[in-house]
XYZ file of C-alpha atoms in Angstrom:
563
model
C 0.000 0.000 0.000
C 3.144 2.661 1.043
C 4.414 1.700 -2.329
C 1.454 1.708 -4.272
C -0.692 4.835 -2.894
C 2.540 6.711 -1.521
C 1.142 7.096 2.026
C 2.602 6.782 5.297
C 3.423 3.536 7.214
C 0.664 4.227 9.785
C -1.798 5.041 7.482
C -1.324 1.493 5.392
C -1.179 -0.409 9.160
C -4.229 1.012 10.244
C -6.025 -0.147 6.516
C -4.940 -3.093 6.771
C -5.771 -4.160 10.253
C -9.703 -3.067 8.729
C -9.334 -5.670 6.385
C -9.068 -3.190 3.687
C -7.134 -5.427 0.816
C -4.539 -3.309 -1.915
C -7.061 -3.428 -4.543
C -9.943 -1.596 -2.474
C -7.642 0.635 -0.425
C -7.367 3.918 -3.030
C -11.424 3.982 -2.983
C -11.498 3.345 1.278
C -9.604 6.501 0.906
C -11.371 8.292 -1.471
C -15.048 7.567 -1.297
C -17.285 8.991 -3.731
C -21.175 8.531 -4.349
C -20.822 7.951 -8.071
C -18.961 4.765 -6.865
C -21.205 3.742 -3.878
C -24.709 4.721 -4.393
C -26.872 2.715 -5.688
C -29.555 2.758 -8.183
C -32.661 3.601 -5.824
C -35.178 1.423 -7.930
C -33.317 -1.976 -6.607
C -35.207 -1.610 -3.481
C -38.550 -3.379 -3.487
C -41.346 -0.698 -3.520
C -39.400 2.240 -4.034
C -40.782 2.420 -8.224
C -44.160 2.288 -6.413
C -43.247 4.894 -3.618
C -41.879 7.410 -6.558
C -45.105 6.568 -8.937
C -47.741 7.545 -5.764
C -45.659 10.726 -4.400
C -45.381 12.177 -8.021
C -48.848 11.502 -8.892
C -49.789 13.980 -5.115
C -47.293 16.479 -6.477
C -48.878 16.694 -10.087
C -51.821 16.786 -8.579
C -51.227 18.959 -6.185
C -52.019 16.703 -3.290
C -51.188 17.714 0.442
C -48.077 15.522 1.419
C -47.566 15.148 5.008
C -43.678 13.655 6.677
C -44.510 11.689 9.539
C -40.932 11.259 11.029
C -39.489 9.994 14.407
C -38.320 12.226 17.374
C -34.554 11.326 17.275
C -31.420 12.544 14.718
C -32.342 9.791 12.104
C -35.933 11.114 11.867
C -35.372 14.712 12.172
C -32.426 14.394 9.426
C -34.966 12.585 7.615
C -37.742 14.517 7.734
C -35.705 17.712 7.326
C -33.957 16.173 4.072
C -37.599 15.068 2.530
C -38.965 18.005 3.560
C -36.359 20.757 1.906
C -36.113 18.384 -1.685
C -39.793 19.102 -1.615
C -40.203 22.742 -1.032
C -37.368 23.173 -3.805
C -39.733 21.842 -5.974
C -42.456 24.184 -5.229
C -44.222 21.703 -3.098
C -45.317 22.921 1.084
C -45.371 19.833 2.869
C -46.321 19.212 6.485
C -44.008 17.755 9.587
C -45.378 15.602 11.838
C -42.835 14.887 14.673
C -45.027 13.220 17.611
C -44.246 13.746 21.342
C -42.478 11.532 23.024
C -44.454 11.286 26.569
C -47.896 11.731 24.841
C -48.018 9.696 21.732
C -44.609 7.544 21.863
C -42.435 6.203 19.115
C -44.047 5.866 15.717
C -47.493 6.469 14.107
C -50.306 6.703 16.057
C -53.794 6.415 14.686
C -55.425 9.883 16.404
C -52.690 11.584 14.626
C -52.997 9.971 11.053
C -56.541 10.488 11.216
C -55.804 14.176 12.238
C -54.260 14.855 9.150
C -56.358 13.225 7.354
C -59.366 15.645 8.456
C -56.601 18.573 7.560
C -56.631 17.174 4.104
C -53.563 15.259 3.424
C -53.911 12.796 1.198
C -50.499 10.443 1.215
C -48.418 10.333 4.520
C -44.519 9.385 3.993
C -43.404 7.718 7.187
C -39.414 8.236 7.548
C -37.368 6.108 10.481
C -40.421 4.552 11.721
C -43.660 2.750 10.186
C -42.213 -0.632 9.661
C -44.415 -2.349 12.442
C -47.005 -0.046 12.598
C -49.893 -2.731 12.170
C -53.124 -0.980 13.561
C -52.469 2.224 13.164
C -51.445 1.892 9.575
C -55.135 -0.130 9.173
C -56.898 2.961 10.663
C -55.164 4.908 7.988
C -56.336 2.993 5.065
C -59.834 3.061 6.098
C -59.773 6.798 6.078
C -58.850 6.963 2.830
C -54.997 8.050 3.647
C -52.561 6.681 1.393
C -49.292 5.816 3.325
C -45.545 5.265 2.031
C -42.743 3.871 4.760
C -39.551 4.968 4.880
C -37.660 2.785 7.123
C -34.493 0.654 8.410
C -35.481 -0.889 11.381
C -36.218 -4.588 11.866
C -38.769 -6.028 9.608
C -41.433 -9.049 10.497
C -42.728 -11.220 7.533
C -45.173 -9.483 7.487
C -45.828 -5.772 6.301
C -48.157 -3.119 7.079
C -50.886 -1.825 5.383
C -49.550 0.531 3.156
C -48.725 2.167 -0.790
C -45.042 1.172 -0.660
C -43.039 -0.385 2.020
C -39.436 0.976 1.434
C -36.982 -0.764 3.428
C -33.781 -2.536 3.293
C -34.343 -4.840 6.300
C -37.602 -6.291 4.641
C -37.057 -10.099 4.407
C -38.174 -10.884 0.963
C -35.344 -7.489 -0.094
C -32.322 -8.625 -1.384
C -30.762 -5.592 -1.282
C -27.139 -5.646 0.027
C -27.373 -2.482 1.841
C -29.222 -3.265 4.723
C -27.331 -1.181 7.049
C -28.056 1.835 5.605
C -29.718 5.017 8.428
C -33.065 6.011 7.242
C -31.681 8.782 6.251
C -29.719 7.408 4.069
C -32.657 5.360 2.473
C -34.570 8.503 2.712
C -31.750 9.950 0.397
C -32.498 7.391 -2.011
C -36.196 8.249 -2.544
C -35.423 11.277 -3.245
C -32.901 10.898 -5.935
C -35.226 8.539 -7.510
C -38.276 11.200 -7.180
C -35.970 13.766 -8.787
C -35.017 11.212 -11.630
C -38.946 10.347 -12.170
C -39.859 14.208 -12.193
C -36.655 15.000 -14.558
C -37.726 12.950 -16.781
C -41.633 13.516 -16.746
C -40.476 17.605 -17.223
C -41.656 18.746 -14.056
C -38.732 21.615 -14.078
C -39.415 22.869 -17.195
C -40.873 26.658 -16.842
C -41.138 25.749 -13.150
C -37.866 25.973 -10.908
C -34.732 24.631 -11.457
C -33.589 20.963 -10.510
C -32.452 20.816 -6.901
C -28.445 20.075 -5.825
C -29.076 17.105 -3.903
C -25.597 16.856 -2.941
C -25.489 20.079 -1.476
C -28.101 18.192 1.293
C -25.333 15.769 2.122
C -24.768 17.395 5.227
C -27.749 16.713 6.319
C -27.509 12.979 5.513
C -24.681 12.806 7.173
C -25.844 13.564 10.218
C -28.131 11.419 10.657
C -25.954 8.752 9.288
C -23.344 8.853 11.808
C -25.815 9.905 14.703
C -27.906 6.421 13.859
C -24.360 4.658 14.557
C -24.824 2.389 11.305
C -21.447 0.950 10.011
C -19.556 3.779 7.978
C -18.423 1.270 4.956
C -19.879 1.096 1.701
C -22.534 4.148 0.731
C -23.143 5.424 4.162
C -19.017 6.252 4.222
C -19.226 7.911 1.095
C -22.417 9.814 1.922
C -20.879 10.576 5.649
C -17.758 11.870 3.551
C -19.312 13.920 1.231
C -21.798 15.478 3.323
C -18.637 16.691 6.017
C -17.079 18.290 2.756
C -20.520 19.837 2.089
C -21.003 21.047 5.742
C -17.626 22.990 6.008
C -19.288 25.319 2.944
C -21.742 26.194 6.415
C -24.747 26.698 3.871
C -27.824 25.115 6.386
C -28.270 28.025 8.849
C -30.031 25.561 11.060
C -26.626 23.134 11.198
C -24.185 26.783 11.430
C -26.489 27.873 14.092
C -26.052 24.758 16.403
C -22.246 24.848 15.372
C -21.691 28.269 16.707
C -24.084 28.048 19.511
C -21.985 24.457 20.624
C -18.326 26.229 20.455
C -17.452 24.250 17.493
C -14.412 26.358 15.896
C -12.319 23.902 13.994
C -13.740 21.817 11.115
C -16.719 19.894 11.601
C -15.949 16.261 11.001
C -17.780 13.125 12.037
C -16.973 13.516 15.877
C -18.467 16.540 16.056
C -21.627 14.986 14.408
C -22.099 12.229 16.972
C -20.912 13.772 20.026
C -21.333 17.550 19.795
C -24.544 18.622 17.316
C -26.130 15.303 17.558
C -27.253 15.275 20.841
C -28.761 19.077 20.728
C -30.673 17.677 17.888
C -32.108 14.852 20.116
C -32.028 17.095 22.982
C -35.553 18.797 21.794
C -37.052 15.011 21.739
C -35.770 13.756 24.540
C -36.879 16.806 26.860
C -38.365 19.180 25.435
C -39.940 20.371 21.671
C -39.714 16.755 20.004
C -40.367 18.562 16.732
C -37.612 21.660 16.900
C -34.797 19.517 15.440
C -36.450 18.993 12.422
C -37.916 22.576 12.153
C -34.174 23.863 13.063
C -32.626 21.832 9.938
C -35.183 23.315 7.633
C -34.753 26.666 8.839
C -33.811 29.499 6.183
C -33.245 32.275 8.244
C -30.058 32.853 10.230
C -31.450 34.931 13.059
C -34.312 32.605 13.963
C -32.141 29.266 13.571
C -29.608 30.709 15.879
C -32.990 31.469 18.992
C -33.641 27.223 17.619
C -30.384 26.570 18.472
C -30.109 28.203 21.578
C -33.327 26.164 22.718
C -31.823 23.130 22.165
C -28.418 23.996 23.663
C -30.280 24.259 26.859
C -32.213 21.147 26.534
C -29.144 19.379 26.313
C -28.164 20.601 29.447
C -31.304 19.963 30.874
C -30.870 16.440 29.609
C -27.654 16.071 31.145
C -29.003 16.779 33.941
C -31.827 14.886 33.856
C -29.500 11.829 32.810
C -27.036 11.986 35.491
C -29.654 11.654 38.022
C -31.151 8.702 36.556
C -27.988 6.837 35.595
C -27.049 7.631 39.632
C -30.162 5.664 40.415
C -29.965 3.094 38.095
C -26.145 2.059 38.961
C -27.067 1.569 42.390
C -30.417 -0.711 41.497
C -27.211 -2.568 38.827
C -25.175 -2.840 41.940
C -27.483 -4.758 43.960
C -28.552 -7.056 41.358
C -25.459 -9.308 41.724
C -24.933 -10.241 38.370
C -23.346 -13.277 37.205
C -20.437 -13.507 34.243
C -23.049 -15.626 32.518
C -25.974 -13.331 32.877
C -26.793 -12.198 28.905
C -29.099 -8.848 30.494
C -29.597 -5.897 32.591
C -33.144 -5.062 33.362
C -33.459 -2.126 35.896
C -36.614 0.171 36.350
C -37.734 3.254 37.943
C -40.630 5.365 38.904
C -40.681 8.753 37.906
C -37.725 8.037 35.416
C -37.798 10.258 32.399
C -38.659 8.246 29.284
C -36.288 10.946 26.909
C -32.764 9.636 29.221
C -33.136 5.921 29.334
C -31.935 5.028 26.220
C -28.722 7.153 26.884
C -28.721 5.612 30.562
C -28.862 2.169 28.911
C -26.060 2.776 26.734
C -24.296 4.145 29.659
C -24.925 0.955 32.028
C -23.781 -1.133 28.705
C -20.494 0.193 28.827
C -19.891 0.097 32.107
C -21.137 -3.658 32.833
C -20.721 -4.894 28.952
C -24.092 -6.660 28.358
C -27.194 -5.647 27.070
C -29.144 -3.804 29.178
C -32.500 -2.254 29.162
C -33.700 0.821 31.582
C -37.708 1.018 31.884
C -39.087 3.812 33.036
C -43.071 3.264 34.834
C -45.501 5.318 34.999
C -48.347 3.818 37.135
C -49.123 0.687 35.498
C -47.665 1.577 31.999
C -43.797 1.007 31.438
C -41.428 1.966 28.975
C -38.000 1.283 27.678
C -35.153 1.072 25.971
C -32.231 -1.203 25.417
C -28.964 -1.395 24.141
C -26.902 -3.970 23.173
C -23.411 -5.433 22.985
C -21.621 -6.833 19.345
C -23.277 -10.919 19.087
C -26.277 -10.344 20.707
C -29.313 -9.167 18.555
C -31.569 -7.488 21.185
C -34.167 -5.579 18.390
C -34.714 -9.433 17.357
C -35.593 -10.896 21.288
C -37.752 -7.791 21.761
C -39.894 -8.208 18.552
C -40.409 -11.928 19.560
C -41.316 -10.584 23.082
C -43.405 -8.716 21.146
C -44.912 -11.221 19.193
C -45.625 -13.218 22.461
C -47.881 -10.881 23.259
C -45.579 -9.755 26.754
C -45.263 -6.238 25.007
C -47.833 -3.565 24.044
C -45.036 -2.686 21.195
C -41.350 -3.227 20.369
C -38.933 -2.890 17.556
C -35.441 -2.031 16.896
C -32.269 -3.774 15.808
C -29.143 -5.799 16.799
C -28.111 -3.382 19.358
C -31.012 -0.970 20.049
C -34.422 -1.071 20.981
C -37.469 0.505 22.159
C -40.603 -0.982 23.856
C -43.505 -0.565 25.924
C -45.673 -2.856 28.250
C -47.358 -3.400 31.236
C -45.678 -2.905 34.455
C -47.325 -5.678 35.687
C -45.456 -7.768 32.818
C -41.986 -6.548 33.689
C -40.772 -10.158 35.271
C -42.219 -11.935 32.337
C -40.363 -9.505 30.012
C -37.137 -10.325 32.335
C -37.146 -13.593 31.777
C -38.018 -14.046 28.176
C -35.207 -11.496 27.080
C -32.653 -13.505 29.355
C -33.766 -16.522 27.377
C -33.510 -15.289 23.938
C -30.504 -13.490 24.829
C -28.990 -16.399 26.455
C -29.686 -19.085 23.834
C -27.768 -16.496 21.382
C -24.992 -16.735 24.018
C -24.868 -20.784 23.681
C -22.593 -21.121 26.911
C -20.245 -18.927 25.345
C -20.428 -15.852 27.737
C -19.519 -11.971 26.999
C -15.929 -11.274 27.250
C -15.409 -7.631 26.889
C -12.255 -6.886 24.506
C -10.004 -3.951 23.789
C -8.418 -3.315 21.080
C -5.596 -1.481 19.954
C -3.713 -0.976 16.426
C -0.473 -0.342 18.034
C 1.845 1.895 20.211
C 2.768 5.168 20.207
C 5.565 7.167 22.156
C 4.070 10.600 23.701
C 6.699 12.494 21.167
C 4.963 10.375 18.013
C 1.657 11.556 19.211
C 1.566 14.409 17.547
C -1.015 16.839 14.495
C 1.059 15.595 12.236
C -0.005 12.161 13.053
C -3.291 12.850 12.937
C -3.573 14.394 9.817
C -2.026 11.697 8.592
C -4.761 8.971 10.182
C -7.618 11.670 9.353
C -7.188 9.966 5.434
C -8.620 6.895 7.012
C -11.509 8.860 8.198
C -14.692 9.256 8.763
C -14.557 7.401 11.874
C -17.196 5.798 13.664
C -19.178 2.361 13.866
C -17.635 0.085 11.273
C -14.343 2.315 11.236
C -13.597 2.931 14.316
C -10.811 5.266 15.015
C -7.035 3.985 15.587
C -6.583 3.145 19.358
C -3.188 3.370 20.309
C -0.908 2.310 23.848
C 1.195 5.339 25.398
C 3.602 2.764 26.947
C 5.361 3.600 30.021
C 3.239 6.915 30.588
C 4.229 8.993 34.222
C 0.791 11.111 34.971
C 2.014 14.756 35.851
C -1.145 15.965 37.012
C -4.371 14.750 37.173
C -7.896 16.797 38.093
C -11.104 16.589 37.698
C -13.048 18.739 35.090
C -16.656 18.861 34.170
C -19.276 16.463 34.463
C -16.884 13.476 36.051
C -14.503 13.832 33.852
C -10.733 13.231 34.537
C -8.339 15.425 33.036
C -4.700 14.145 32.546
C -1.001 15.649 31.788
C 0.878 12.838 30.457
C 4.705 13.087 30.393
C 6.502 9.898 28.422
C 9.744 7.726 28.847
C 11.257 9.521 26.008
C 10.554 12.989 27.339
C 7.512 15.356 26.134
C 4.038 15.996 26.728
C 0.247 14.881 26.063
C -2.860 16.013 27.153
C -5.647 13.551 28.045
C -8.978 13.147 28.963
C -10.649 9.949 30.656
C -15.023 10.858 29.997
C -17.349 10.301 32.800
C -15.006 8.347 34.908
C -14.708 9.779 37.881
C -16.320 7.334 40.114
C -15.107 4.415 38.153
C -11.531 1.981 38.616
C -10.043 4.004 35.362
C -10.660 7.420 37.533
C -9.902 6.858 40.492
C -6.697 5.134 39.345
C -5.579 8.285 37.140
C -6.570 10.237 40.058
C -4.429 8.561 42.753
C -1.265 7.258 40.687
C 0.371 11.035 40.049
C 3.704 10.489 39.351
C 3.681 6.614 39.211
C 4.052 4.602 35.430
C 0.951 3.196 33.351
C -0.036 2.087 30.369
C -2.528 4.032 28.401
C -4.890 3.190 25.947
C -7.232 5.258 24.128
C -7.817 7.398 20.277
C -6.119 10.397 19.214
C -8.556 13.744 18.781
C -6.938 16.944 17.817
C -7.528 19.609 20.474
C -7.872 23.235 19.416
C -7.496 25.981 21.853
C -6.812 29.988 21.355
C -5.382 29.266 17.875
C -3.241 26.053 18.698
C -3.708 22.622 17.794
C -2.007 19.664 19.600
C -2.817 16.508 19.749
C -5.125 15.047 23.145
C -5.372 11.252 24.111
C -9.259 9.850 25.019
C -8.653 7.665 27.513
C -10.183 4.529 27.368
C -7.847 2.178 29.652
C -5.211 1.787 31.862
C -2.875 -0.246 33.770
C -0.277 -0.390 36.163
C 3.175 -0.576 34.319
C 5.098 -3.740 35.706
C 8.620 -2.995 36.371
């Protein structure tokens, strides 16, 4: 690859330990849609999805978006929603809330647009297992296209076109696609269809769909699908797109967050992302959506804002539920060959426990699911570890009749039941969960692509390992060893977060960071080993302060250096 491509030693190592062969390593590297997308038409019911939503627009039918309250469905909806209105067509957002109507379509609100004179609803990031409602919508004469990625059952709801690459009779090779992404599709393949009917002639001009990227991307990363294949070209293009900083809504929520170097995909998932979901998770579930389709500077930046202090309001929220739920984890005793994590609370706010549950599966490593009840209603959400598929065990719970509703996939999902049902729901997930195990247990792993001295991590290398990039699930970035590491000082910063000075055996000096440890082995062992030798393990992130950039280590492990 050095020889071949002409780039450095590090970059080919870290390539090749992806499995990324010499023939496919110049396109890793350069990623580009005209290579990667496919033709839209190959997934089942998309010809049919096209042929129904230009028929409303010739027409002039009212077209309603009926998205979900997170980043996949805002992006979504936001990304359906602008193609249309630069095609001269005003369609309505439907975002519903997250206490009073839950995940998904609902039939009081289908039938509410209906009366408001919409004739075909487009579903995006939800729909898939939307039986009853979907029904209730057919009888009132609403015609209904899904949009969707999550886990499909043989059987499909009522509807004009069922769009998804999960659906089991879909061959389609991209099945791990964000709806976004598939929502991307539709509407290349609507501006194809309406090219080549004439629909821009005398009327407006064609839109650039790839200036919308950024958009696409993300939701793509936010959804944590694998970046390989299209989503890593459209995650790629759409970064490119957003440094141009042409969606006020996505500036806005840059500037408001303190982002001041370039926005790549980190900055997606861990710095606009979760304002986006803020405004579903505690407050306006639709604001995401209406900030991403925002045209006017001054009133995305007051959108913005809003969110910005939901997400603090969610932190807040979250940190006193995850306090609660560690200590009802503590007492449960659990075994090494326990496959699940059920914990519950009253008053528990539904918008934090999927980000509690992804918080309790890192630190115990195994899925785990956080219900929040409400009386004698309960809901939840669950996430999962790599090998255990807990969207599948909940749609069978599901299907058992234990839950009210559930969906999701390998490692998320979403549910609601009974409270009364909650043991029942216990043990049928530790079944499933456990036959998938087979006796084989959960060993959690880390690992690492190689070492590097404190001097060697440096801007230059990561400029170097930022041509391996985007980063994220199904790329994950290079984690490296700092062998041999003395800690010079060590604080604590933030939310529980340990801040490091790192001085090498070799001379020089790193600044790191060890996230919400404080309470934890890792943090109290940074905290209380000043001066003393470890190993450290963790990714490179450039830090950018007053003008400078150096390179900072995020901690991920450590251990006591042997002499």
């Amino acid at each position: 690859m050095r020889q071949r491509l002409g780039i450095p030693d590090v970059v080919a190592r870290v390539l090749s330990a992806r499995g990324v062969g010499l023939d496919q390593a110049e396109a890793f590297l350069n990623p580009t849609l005209r290579d990667q997308l496919p033709d839209p038409s190959h997934l089942k019911d998309m010809d049919k999805a096209v042929e129904r939503l230009c028929s409303a627009i010739r027409d002039g039918e009212k077209i309603a978006i009926f998205g979900d309250y997170d980043v996949d469905g805002a992006t979504s909806s936001a990304l359906l929603a602008r193609f249309l209105t630069a095609i001269g067509v005003e369609p309505v957002i439907y975002i519903p809330d997250r206490l009073a109507e839950g995940y998904g379509p609902n039939a009081p609100a289908l039938q509410t647009l209906r009366s408001q004179g919409v004739a075909v609803v487009v579903t995006v990031d939800c729909g898939i297992t939307a039986f009853a409602p979907l029904q209730v919508a057919a009888d009132c004469g609403l015609d209904v296209i899904v949009i969707d990625h999550h886990e499909a059952e043989p059987a499909l709801p009522v509807a004009c076109a069922v769009v998804n690459p999960k659906r089991l009779d879909d061959p389609s090779p991209h099945k791990h696609m964000a709806a976004v992404g598939v929502t991307f599709l539709l509407i290349v393949a609507l501006n194809r269809t309406l090219k080549a009917a004439g629909w821009y002639q005398g009327r407006c001009a064609a839109p650039d769909l790839m200036s919308l990227l950024d958009i696409v991307a993300l939701g793509t990363v936010c959804d944590v699908v694998p970046l390989v294949g299209v989503n890593r070209a459209l995650v790629a293009q759409g970064i490119k797109v957003m440094a141009a900083r042409r969606n006020p809504g996505l500036v806005a929520l840059a500037d408001v967050a303190g982002v001041k170097e370039r926005v790549d995909a980190y900055h997606l998932g861990y710095v606009l992302g979760p304002r986006v979901n803020a405004g579903g998770r505690v407050g306006e579930c639709g604001l995401g959506a209406r900030l991403l389709t925002c045209d006017d500077p001054q009133e995305a930046v007051g959108m913005a804002l809003r969110l910005h202090e939901y997400n603090q309001e969610r932190q807040q929220v979250e940190a006193e539920v995850l306090f609660q739920a560690i200590e009802q984890a503590e007492g449960a005793a659990l075994t090494a060959d326990d496959p699940l994590l059920l914990v519950a609370g009253e008053s528990w706010h539904p918008g934090v426990i999927g980000i509690v549950a992804g918080r309790l599966k890192e630190r115990y490593n195994v899925p785990c699911c956080v219900v929040a009840l409400d009386g004698g209603l309960a809901k939840g959400s669950g996430r999962s570890v790599p090998g255990l598929d807990l969207g599948r065990a909940v749609i069978a719970a599901r299907e058992a009749g234990i839950l009210q509703a559930g969906g999701g996939h390998a490692m998320a999902a979403g549910f609601s039941l009974a409270a009364d049902r909650l043991p029942d729901l216990r043990a049928f997930l530790t079944e499933r969960l456990r036959d998938q195990l087979a006796g084989g247990g959960i060993s959690p792993m880390l690992e690492v692509d190689g070492v590097v001295d404190v001097q060697g991590a440096s801007a230059d290398l990561l400029e170097m390992l930022g041509r391996v990039g985007p980063y994220g699930a199904g790329n994950e970035e290079p984690r490296f060893v700092i062998p041999h590491a003395r800690i010079a000082r060590a604080d604590i910063v933030g939310q529980g977060h340990v801040r490091c000075f790192v001085t090498g055996a070799r001379g020089g000096r790193l600044k790191a960071i060890a996230f919400k440890c404080v309470d934890s082995d890792l943090g109290m062992l940074l905290l209380n080993t000043q001066g003393s030798t470890l190993h450290l393990a963790g990714t490179l992130r450039l830090d950018s302060w007053q003008g400078r950039s150096e390179a900072q280590l995020i901690i991920d492990d450590a251990a006591i250096a042997q002499p």
